[in-house]
PDB file of C-alpha atoms in Angstrom:
ATOM      1  CA  MET R  55     -23.561   3.410  23.713  1.00 45.00           C
ATOM      2  CA  LYS R  56     -21.777   4.205  20.359  1.00 51.00           C
ATOM      3  CA  TYR R  57     -19.878   6.918  22.040  1.00 45.00           C
ATOM      4  CA  ASP R  58     -18.496   4.807  24.646  1.00 59.00           C
ATOM      5  CA  THR R  59     -17.455   2.114  22.076  1.00 73.00           C
ATOM      6  CA  ASP R  60     -15.676   4.700  19.809  1.00 75.00           C
ATOM      7  CA  ILE R  61     -13.750   5.831  22.890  1.00 77.00           C
ATOM      8  CA  GLN R  62     -12.716   2.192  23.673  1.00 84.00           C
ATOM      9  CA  LYS R  63     -11.609   1.693  20.121  1.00 86.00           C
ATOM     10  CA  SER R  64      -9.679   4.880  19.978  1.00 84.00           C
ATOM     11  CA  ALA R  65      -7.918   4.011  23.296  1.00 86.00           C
ATOM     12  CA  PHE R  66      -7.183   0.591  22.111  1.00 90.00           C
ATOM     13  CA  SER R  67      -5.717   1.884  18.878  1.00 89.00           C
ATOM     14  CA  ALA R  68      -3.458   4.301  20.711  1.00 87.00           C
ATOM     15  CA  ARG R  69      -2.153   1.547  22.865  1.00 89.00           C
ATOM     16  CA  LEU R  70      -1.542  -0.696  19.965  1.00 91.00           C
ATOM     17  CA  ASN R  71       0.447   2.044  18.296  1.00 87.00           C
ATOM     18  CA  GLU R  72       2.390   2.636  21.552  1.00 85.00           C
ATOM     19  CA  ALA R  73       3.122  -0.872  21.719  1.00 86.00           C
ATOM     20  CA  ALA R  74       4.423  -1.000  18.135  1.00 87.00           C
ATOM     21  CA  LYS R  75       6.559   2.037  18.778  1.00 83.00           C
ATOM     22  CA  ALA R  76       7.902   0.692  22.018  1.00 78.00           C
ATOM     23  CA  ALA R  77       9.017  -2.494  20.329  1.00 77.00           C
ATOM     24  CA  ASP R  78      10.621  -0.461  17.434  1.00 76.00           C
ATOM     25  CA  LEU R  79       8.231  -2.177  15.043  1.00 82.00           C
ATOM     26  CA  HIS R  80       6.233   1.040  14.048  1.00 81.00           C
ATOM     27  CA  HIS R  81       7.545   1.379  10.487  1.00 81.00           C
ATOM     28  CA  TYR R  82       6.557   1.420   6.928  1.00 84.00           C
ATOM     29  CA  GLY R  83       5.238  -2.107   5.890  1.00 87.00           C
ATOM     30  CA  MET R  84       4.327  -3.156   9.635  1.00 90.00           C
ATOM     31  CA  TYR R  85       0.762  -4.010   8.475  1.00 92.00           C
ATOM     32  CA  SER R  86       2.140  -6.398   5.958  1.00 92.00           C
ATOM     33  CA  ASP R  87       4.344  -7.844   8.633  1.00 90.00           C
ATOM     34  CA  LEU R  88       1.436  -8.368  10.986  1.00 90.00           C
ATOM     35  CA  ALA R  89      -0.805  -9.687   8.121  1.00 91.00           C
ATOM     36  CA  ARG R  90       1.659 -12.368   7.212  1.00 90.00           C
ATOM     37  CA  HIS R  91       2.317 -13.289  11.107  1.00 87.00           C
ATOM     38  CA  PHE R  92      -1.581 -13.559  11.753  1.00 88.00           C
ATOM     39  CA  GLY R  93      -2.569 -14.868   8.340  1.00 90.00           C
ATOM     40  CA  MET R  94      -4.853 -11.953   7.641  1.00 91.00           C
ATOM     41  CA  SER R  95      -5.472  -9.349   5.090  1.00 94.00           C
ATOM     42  CA  VAL R  96      -3.506  -5.966   5.185  1.00 94.00           C
ATOM     43  CA  PRO R  97      -6.788  -3.952   5.310  1.00 94.00           C
ATOM     44  CA  GLY R  98      -8.036  -6.211   8.363  1.00 94.00           C
ATOM     45  CA  VAL R  99      -4.882  -5.415  10.215  1.00 94.00           C
ATOM     46  CA  ARG R 100      -4.983  -1.584   9.383  1.00 94.00           C
ATOM     47  CA  LYS R 101      -8.327  -1.332  11.022  1.00 93.00           C
ATOM     48  CA  TRP R 102      -6.779  -2.468  14.319  1.00 93.00           C
ATOM     49  CA  PHE R 103      -4.525   0.645  14.300  1.00 92.00           C
ATOM     50  CA  THR R 104      -7.110   3.044  12.926  1.00 90.00           C
ATOM     51  CA  GLY R 105      -9.703   2.280  15.736  1.00 87.00           C
ATOM     52  CA  ASP R 106     -12.184   0.665  13.570  1.00 91.00           C
ATOM     53  CA  VAL R 107     -11.893  -2.902  15.222  1.00 91.00           C
ATOM     54  CA  ILE R 108     -10.692  -4.391  18.527  1.00 92.00           C
ATOM     55  CA  PRO R 109      -9.474  -7.765  17.811  1.00 92.00           C
ATOM     56  CA  LEU R 110     -10.653  -9.282  20.948  1.00 90.00           C
ATOM     57  CA  GLN R 111      -9.707 -12.867  19.920  1.00 90.00           C
ATOM     58  CA  LYS R 112      -6.212 -11.974  19.136  1.00 90.00           C
ATOM     59  CA  ILE R 113      -5.259  -9.876  22.274  1.00 91.00           C
ATOM     60  CA  GLU R 114      -2.892 -12.570  23.799  1.00 90.00           C
ATOM     61  CA  GLN R 115      -1.034 -13.143  20.437  1.00 90.00           C
ATOM     62  CA  LEU R 116      -0.758  -9.375  19.849  1.00 91.00           C
ATOM     63  CA  ALA R 117       0.528  -8.775  23.325  1.00 88.00           C
ATOM     64  CA  ALA R 118       3.239 -11.567  22.884  1.00 86.00           C
ATOM     65  CA  TYR R 119       4.137 -10.235  19.528  1.00 87.00           C
ATOM     66  CA  TYR R 120       4.860  -6.777  21.006  1.00 86.00           C
ATOM     67  CA  ARG R 121       6.087  -8.023  24.289  1.00 81.00           C
ATOM     68  CA  VAL R 122       3.528  -6.047  26.432  1.00 85.00           C
ATOM     69  CA  ARG R 123       1.060  -7.296  29.063  1.00 87.00           C
ATOM     70  CA  PRO R 124      -2.190  -8.539  27.585  1.00 88.00           C
ATOM     71  CA  GLU R 125      -4.288  -6.727  30.227  1.00 88.00           C
ATOM     72  CA  TRP R 126      -2.627  -3.426  29.536  1.00 88.00           C
ATOM     73  CA  LEU R 127      -3.219  -3.941  25.740  1.00 91.00           C
ATOM     74  CA  ARG R 128      -6.833  -4.953  26.294  1.00 89.00           C
ATOM     75  CA  SER R 129      -7.921  -2.213  28.926  1.00 87.00           C
ATOM     76  CA  GLY R 130      -4.934   0.063  29.776  1.00 85.00           C
ATOM     77  CA  ASN R 131      -4.768  -1.283  33.330  1.00 82.00           C
ATOM     78  CA  GLY R 132      -1.339  -1.806  34.984  1.00 77.00           C
ATOM     79  CA  PRO R 133       2.019  -1.288  33.501  1.00 77.00           C
ATOM     80  CA  MET R 134       2.764  -1.754  29.646  1.00 80.00           C
ATOM     81  CA  ARG R 135       5.467  -4.158  30.374  1.00 79.00           C
ATOM     82  CA  GLU R 136       7.093  -6.168  33.108  1.00 72.00           C
ATOM     83  CA  LEU R 137      10.965  -6.517  32.775  1.00 63.00           C
ATOM     84  CA  GLU R 138      13.110  -8.946  34.666  1.00 62.00           C
ATOM     85  CA  GLY R 139      15.816  -7.320  36.613  1.00 59.00           C
ATOM     86  CA  VAL R 140      17.899  -7.961  39.806  1.00 57.00           C
ATOM     87  CA  ASP R 141      17.708  -6.497  43.266  1.00 58.00           C
ATOM     88  CA  PRO R 142      20.606  -4.997  45.288  1.00 62.00           C
ATOM     89  CA  ASP R 143      21.321  -8.726  46.505  1.00 69.00           C
ATOM     90  CA  GLY R 144      21.582  -9.979  43.012  1.00 66.00           C
ATOM     91  CA  GLN R 145      18.208 -11.852  43.168  1.00 67.00           C
ATOM     92  CA  PRO R 146      15.764 -11.892  40.181  1.00 60.00           C
ATOM     93  CA  GLN R 147      12.964  -9.253  40.546  1.00 59.00           C
ATOM     94  CA  THR R 148      10.333  -7.865  38.313  1.00 62.00           C
ATOM     95  CA  VAL R 149      10.490  -4.239  37.236  1.00 65.00           C
ATOM     96  CA  GLU R 150       7.183  -2.676  36.304  1.00 69.00           C
ATOM     97  CA  LEU R 151       7.186   0.096  33.622  1.00 73.00           C
ATOM     98  CA  HIS R 152       4.281   2.651  33.555  1.00 78.00           C
ATOM     99  CA  GLN R 153       3.311   5.207  31.008  1.00 80.00           C
ATOM    100  CA  VAL R 154       2.429   8.142  33.177  1.00 87.00           C
ATOM    101  CA  PRO R 155       0.430  11.115  31.497  1.00 90.00           C
ATOM    102  CA  VAL R 156       1.854  14.440  31.625  1.00 94.00           C
ATOM    103  CA  VAL R 157      -0.467  17.194  32.991  1.00 95.00           C
ATOM    104  CA  THR R 158      -0.139  21.103  32.693  1.00 95.00           C
ATOM    105  CA  GLY R 159      -1.341  23.542  35.331  1.00 94.00           C
ATOM    106  CA  GLU R 160      -4.069  24.525  32.755  1.00 94.00           C
ATOM    107  CA  GLN R 161      -5.190  20.965  32.485  1.00 94.00           C
ATOM    108  CA  TRP R 162      -5.188  20.016  36.303  1.00 94.00           C
ATOM    109  CA  ARG R 163      -8.824  20.709  37.077  1.00 91.00           C
ATOM    110  CA  ASP R 164     -10.257  18.770  34.125  1.00 91.00           C
ATOM    111  CA  TYR R 165      -7.694  16.010  34.731  1.00 89.00           C
ATOM    112  CA  ALA R 166      -8.583  15.661  38.452  1.00 88.00           C
ATOM    113  CA  ASN R 167     -12.322  15.537  37.469  1.00 86.00           C
ATOM    114  CA  GLY R 168     -11.871  12.887  34.789  1.00 84.00           C
ATOM    115  CA  LEU R 169     -12.571  15.227  31.935  1.00 87.00           C
ATOM    116  CA  ILE R 170      -9.550  14.626  29.809  1.00 86.00           C
ATOM    117  CA  GLU R 171      -9.013  11.505  27.759  1.00 82.00           C
ATOM    118  CA  ILE R 172      -5.815  10.093  29.145  1.00 80.00           C
ATOM    119  CA  ASN R 173      -4.658   8.689  25.884  1.00 75.00           C
ATOM    120  CA  SER R 174      -4.650  12.193  24.365  1.00 84.00           C
ATOM    121  CA  LEU R 175      -1.954  13.344  26.839  1.00 88.00           C
ATOM    122  CA  PRO R 176       1.936  13.016  26.322  1.00 89.00           C
ATOM    123  CA  LYS R 177       3.544  10.255  28.515  1.00 87.00           C
ATOM    124  CA  VAL R 178       6.712   9.566  30.522  1.00 87.00           C
ATOM    125  CA  LEU R 179       8.047   6.089  31.267  1.00 81.00           C
ATOM    126  CA  ALA R 180       8.451   5.372  34.997  1.00 82.00           C
ATOM    127  CA  THR R 181       9.232   2.417  36.922  1.00 77.00           C
ATOM    128  CA  GLY R 182       8.200   0.858  40.161  1.00 74.00           C
ATOM    129  CA  GLN R 183       4.843   0.143  42.002  1.00 73.00           C
ATOM    130  CA  LEU R 184       2.878   3.125  41.040  1.00 76.00           C
ATOM    131  CA  PRO R 185      -0.877   3.398  41.769  1.00 75.00           C
ATOM    132  CA  ALA R 186      -3.248   3.935  38.932  1.00 72.00           C
ATOM    133  CA  GLY R 187      -4.058   7.762  38.689  1.00 82.00           C
ATOM    134  CA  CYS R 188      -0.346   9.055  39.180  1.00 89.00           C
ATOM    135  CA  PHE R 189       0.504  11.924  36.609  1.00 93.00           C
ATOM    136  CA  ALA R 190       3.672  13.734  35.771  1.00 95.00           C
ATOM    137  CA  LEU R 191       4.360  17.573  35.266  1.00 95.00           C
ATOM    138  CA  GLN R 192       7.393  19.129  33.701  1.00 95.00           C
ATOM    139  CA  VAL R 193       9.710  21.320  35.965  1.00 95.00           C
ATOM    140  CA  GLU R 194       9.531  24.827  35.063  1.00 93.00           C
ATOM    141  CA  ASP R 195      12.433  26.286  37.024  1.00 94.00           C
ATOM    142  CA  ASN R 196      15.458  25.233  39.052  1.00 93.00           C
ATOM    143  CA  SER R 197      13.822  25.770  42.505  1.00 94.00           C
ATOM    144  CA  LEU R 198      13.775  21.998  43.492  1.00 92.00           C
ATOM    145  CA  SER R 199      17.364  21.333  43.648  1.00 84.00           C
ATOM    146  CA  ASP R 200      20.629  20.791  41.741  1.00 75.00           C
ATOM    147  CA  ARG R 201      19.451  17.285  40.788  1.00 80.00           C
ATOM    148  CA  ILE R 202      15.819  18.200  39.667  1.00 89.00           C
ATOM    149  CA  LEU R 203      16.264  20.625  36.959  1.00 91.00           C
ATOM    150  CA  LYS R 204      14.164  22.756  34.714  1.00 91.00           C
ATOM    151  CA  GLY R 205      12.875  20.490  31.803  1.00 92.00           C
ATOM    152  CA  MET R 206      12.865  17.222  33.671  1.00 92.00           C
ATOM    153  CA  TYR R 207       9.548  15.588  34.637  1.00 94.00           C
ATOM    154  CA  VAL R 208       8.442  14.359  38.207  1.00 95.00           C
ATOM    155  CA  VAL R 209       6.001  11.729  38.815  1.00 94.00           C
ATOM    156  CA  VAL R 210       3.285  12.618  41.296  1.00 95.00           C
ATOM    157  CA  ASN R 211       1.168  10.340  43.391  1.00 92.00           C
ATOM    158  CA  PRO R 212      -2.257  12.041  44.246  1.00 91.00           C
ATOM    159  CA  PHE R 213      -3.287   9.421  46.734  1.00 88.00           C
ATOM    160  CA  GLU R 214      -0.323   9.742  49.190  1.00 89.00           C
ATOM    161  CA  LYS R 215      -1.124  11.829  52.100  1.00 88.00           C
ATOM    162  CA  PRO R 216       1.680  14.527  52.349  1.00 91.00           C
ATOM    163  CA  ALA R 217       3.652  14.918  55.549  1.00 91.00           C
ATOM    164  CA  PRO R 218       5.950  17.828  56.621  1.00 90.00           C
ATOM    165  CA  ASN R 219       9.051  17.978  54.515  1.00 92.00           C
ATOM    166  CA  ASP R 220       7.681  15.797  51.835  1.00 95.00           C
ATOM    167  CA  LEU R 221       8.187  17.064  48.291  1.00 95.00           C
ATOM    168  CA  VAL R 222       4.784  18.010  47.130  1.00 96.00           C
ATOM    169  CA  VAL R 223       2.958  19.785  44.359  1.00 97.00           C
ATOM    170  CA  ALA R 224       0.213  22.370  45.065  1.00 96.00           C
ATOM    171  CA  TYR R 225      -2.129  24.053  42.773  1.00 95.00           C
ATOM    172  CA  VAL R 226      -2.033  28.070  43.169  1.00 93.00           C
ATOM    173  CA  ASN R 227      -3.431  30.538  40.701  1.00 89.00           C
ATOM    174  CA  ASP R 228      -3.917  28.051  37.903  1.00 90.00           C
ATOM    175  CA  ALA R 229      -0.279  26.729  38.034  1.00 93.00           C
ATOM    176  CA  PHE R 230       1.710  24.062  39.831  1.00 96.00           C
ATOM    177  CA  ILE R 231       4.025  24.969  42.766  1.00 94.00           C
ATOM    178  CA  SER R 232       6.601  22.353  43.893  1.00 95.00           C
ATOM    179  CA  GLY R 233       8.768  22.186  47.018  1.00 95.00           C
ATOM    180  CA  LEU R 234       8.961  20.984  50.619  1.00 96.00           C
ATOM    181  CA  LEU R 235       5.781  21.118  52.611  1.00 96.00           C
ATOM    182  CA  ALA R 236       5.997  23.019  55.983  1.00 95.00           C
ATOM    183  CA  ARG R 237       3.359  24.077  58.627  1.00 91.00           C
ATOM    184  CA  ARG R 238       3.875  27.499  60.288  1.00 86.00           C
ATOM    185  CA  ASP R 239       1.054  29.850  60.907  1.00 90.00           C
ATOM    186  CA  THR R 240      -0.061  28.458  57.536  1.00 93.00           C
ATOM    187  CA  TYR R 241       1.013  25.987  55.142  1.00 95.00           C
ATOM    188  CA  MET R 242       4.218  26.917  53.164  1.00 95.00           C
ATOM    189  CA  ILE R 243       6.071  25.497  50.185  1.00 95.00           C
ATOM    190  CA  ILE R 244       9.761  25.771  50.709  1.00 95.00           C
ATOM    191  CA  PRO R 245      11.964  25.368  47.630  1.00 94.00           C
ATOM    192  CA  PRO R 246      14.951  23.153  48.349  1.00 94.00           C
ATOM    193  CA  ASN R 247      17.051  25.735  46.193  1.00 93.00           C
ATOM    194  CA  THR R 248      17.361  28.587  48.586  1.00 91.00           C
ATOM    195  CA  ASP R 249      17.768  31.107  45.792  1.00 92.00           C
ATOM    196  CA  TYR R 250      13.945  30.966  45.559  1.00 94.00           C
ATOM    197  CA  ARG R 251      11.610  32.177  48.278  1.00 94.00           C
ATOM    198  CA  PRO R 252       8.952  30.137  50.019  1.00 95.00           C
ATOM    199  CA  VAL R 253       5.352  30.465  48.997  1.00 94.00           C
ATOM    200  CA  ASP R 254       2.588  30.841  51.470  1.00 95.00           C
ATOM    201  CA  LEU R 255      -0.278  28.463  50.660  1.00 94.00           C
ATOM    202  CA  GLY R 256      -2.805  29.658  53.330  1.00 93.00           C
ATOM    203  CA  ASN R 257      -4.789  27.333  55.707  1.00 93.00           C
ATOM    204  CA  ASN R 258      -6.597  25.215  52.954  1.00 92.00           C
ATOM    205  CA  PRO R 259      -4.120  24.595  50.117  1.00 93.00           C
ATOM    206  CA  GLU R 260      -4.921  22.583  47.179  1.00 94.00           C
ATOM    207  CA  ILE R 261      -2.171  19.815  47.430  1.00 95.00           C
ATOM    208  CA  CYS R 262      -2.127  17.666  44.261  1.00 95.00           C
ATOM    209  CA  GLY R 263       0.008  14.933  45.340  1.00 95.00           C
ATOM    210  CA  VAL R 264       3.666  13.879  46.678  1.00 96.00           C
ATOM    211  CA  MET R 265       6.498  13.607  44.188  1.00 95.00           C
ATOM    212  CA  ILE R 266       7.736  10.084  44.046  1.00 92.00           C
ATOM    213  CA  SER R 267      10.240   9.949  41.198  1.00 90.00           C
ATOM    214  CA  VAL R 268      12.104  11.937  38.375  1.00 90.00           C
ATOM    215  CA  VAL R 269      12.114  11.378  34.661  1.00 86.00           C
ATOM    216  CA  GLN R 270      14.521  13.013  32.330  1.00 76.00           C
ATOM    217  CA  GLN R 271      12.287  13.313  29.195  1.00 73.00           C
ATOM    218  CA  LYS R 272       8.918  12.196  27.950  1.00 72.00           C
ATOM    219  CA  LEU R 273       8.246   9.527  25.388  1.00 63.00           C
ATOM    220  CA  LYS R 274       8.349  10.479  21.782  1.00 57.00           C
TER     221      LYS R 274
END
């Protein structure tokens, strides 16, 4: 269907622009630079970035040019890049980078039901082995602790089964509530910062996922 094709072209265009920005190559004259590199015309290259054309035969070369994974550039699957690092013992290891969409409380239901175009959402850059479908949210107060402060972003795994004392995100009255999960007579959210009161979630809370990492700021 043409609608599906247009979405694919738009998504590819968004990833290509992200790759150019991440490589610090998103600048005036970049179309000319790419045209010279690939032996093409400037209008032909511009069509890649505007979502008119997906250059299927040049995905591998484009990925190499921007130092991103070909599969990510082609389909959006997996991390944008894989970086080489060292583990605590000094041994080489691969560090995965993921662009995780930032979701607000107002967007949660639509996001959970697949009704939001992911590429339209702002992103944070997270590392580690993250399953597809993780999302991030911005912390709106200082209830979590003195290390997870208002304005930071937390990455949430919606597929991990929460256990007592896990830091979780619940959805209550069209908003996210974060804290330690507890079970008393009912489920509770206990803020690590004791200046904030516990929140009673009832017997059937909507738990959105388990918090797995913290990010200082979103991508520009």
